[in-house]
């Protein structure tokens, strides 16, 4: 299978694949290099990605975005409280397990899907797009997530990948993936030895919904993330909101209404505000036109860049803390920094760039900032795969939270602390005389993982336990073992030719059984059930698509034949009776197509009608072609 790297964005996602030629961004079904991260539901099928976005304005309640903000979160989580305002058009549901679900009208029924399922639908869609485009099997995936994602959120993303039929090889931090891109594409990094100082780069990723800054130290073939800061709720959508609010106020004042009551009106103004904001990144002023905001009112206004900058001025202050926290955690000052690399769409806002330049340092954009995360993720996925060869590139990240572990005696200690590098493995030595559990908790004192250790000898033994902060930011226990020393006799022949026995020792490792469970990961049974459901939904979507295609093919062919007959183009190649028969068939099919029956029929029906017609039309087409070929041959012979 071809290694797949996914930049799972809140606004749009980017898909990259590692092949032997290199790492490529894969275009979607309408040839775009990024795909809207939305899922929508209709009467017959789902609308995912581009299709979901284009139907969103007419299908508001049944379309959902911001998926990465709800996956793995509890309904009562304080972060969700902040996010709720971005879901005000959707019907939110608290699920039995405390997680977030959304209710939709789908196939004329009310159905609820969990955040994990919705993300899985999107991942499945991305998998199919890549498979269609590259004709490769897509199975292994590395998914990029924000550095601040908790272990719970990482487990949920893994589950979503599994439900989509993917194998989540790694969950990688977005900025780290971008850093890896930088590290593998830059040719001029410092030599990798003790004496040469590293190049310290700050990456600033301001996307649609969140902002992360990390300090990374580069040498040839190596990157160490030294510090990370973030604002989970700061991004382009805050700028959109500032601009939208401005126009909502203007609209309400002008027409003496309150359009906030009308979700469609707000959606239209928001979409236009998003576009306007982007235009103002390249222009000094731009018009703002929205047709039929509500009650058939068309709204026209304009905004200058200067006015936009006034609207968003308070937001700019929020750039400070994460960037400064990243430096602090890295133990560096801005003087130690080689450059500030911008990634993420929102960092294109000129005043935002200027703010960073004025307060910190000149910014640069030497990476393809929209694609660096996906490409880095694909590279990392390929590194873990034996099938695609990539250069070696080492990298470490830093943990954003403490990991507290209890080794079966009821006492939790921080085995890994916030700010320490990972992946990292620690060897713990403990005496045990019975089976026990290793339990890990997060900073919020919630149990994240339980490892059951069985096979401990009753007579007591000194155990060696390897605990690992693994490359996906999760805790694992790769190995638990004890050593026994065995004595044995070895026979040898001495100089006199006599046999002598000597006692020697050899140590032997016995590995114990470790089984892992997490309250945050779905059980095998649940995963199997949801995977089967996703397969069913995607097969049903595929059938709807094929039916539509069959219908279009029939419709096109009807018009094609009508045109050929009425223009007399086929007259020389068919008898009166044949043309009459064809016309009758075509007319009947046309009538049927626009009747209630034909509007919504099964795929086989459209195919059958098409074949009925082509039996005649192909015959005539064939004769025409033959005559033409004979004519050209005759010409050549002359
Ligand atoms: P996140 O990283 O939060 O998950 P994302 O990865 O989907 O989101 P990006 O694609 O990096 O986000 O950026 C999208 C944001 O950038 C949107 O808010 C979009 O409006 C904004 N944006 C994109 N291009 C421009 C531009 N030229 N000027 C201003 N803003 C822009
Ligand atoms: Mg992003």
XYZ file of C-alpha atoms and ligand atoms in Angstrom, residues 7-12 68 174 205-210 343-345 373, ligand 2:
19
model
C -3.268 17.140 7.061
C -6.688 16.946 8.676
C -7.553 20.637 8.731
C -10.531 22.250 10.317
C -11.325 24.147 7.143
C -9.679 22.077 4.437
C -11.371 17.984 14.387
C 1.016 19.152 12.557
C 0.856 27.716 12.168
C -2.279 29.822 12.254
C -5.009 27.837 10.581
C -8.752 28.114 10.577
C -9.439 27.295 14.200
C -6.209 27.027 16.074
C 2.400 28.031 7.741
C -1.402 27.927 7.879
C -3.789 29.997 5.779
C 2.114 19.264 6.844
Mg -3.980 23.332 9.693
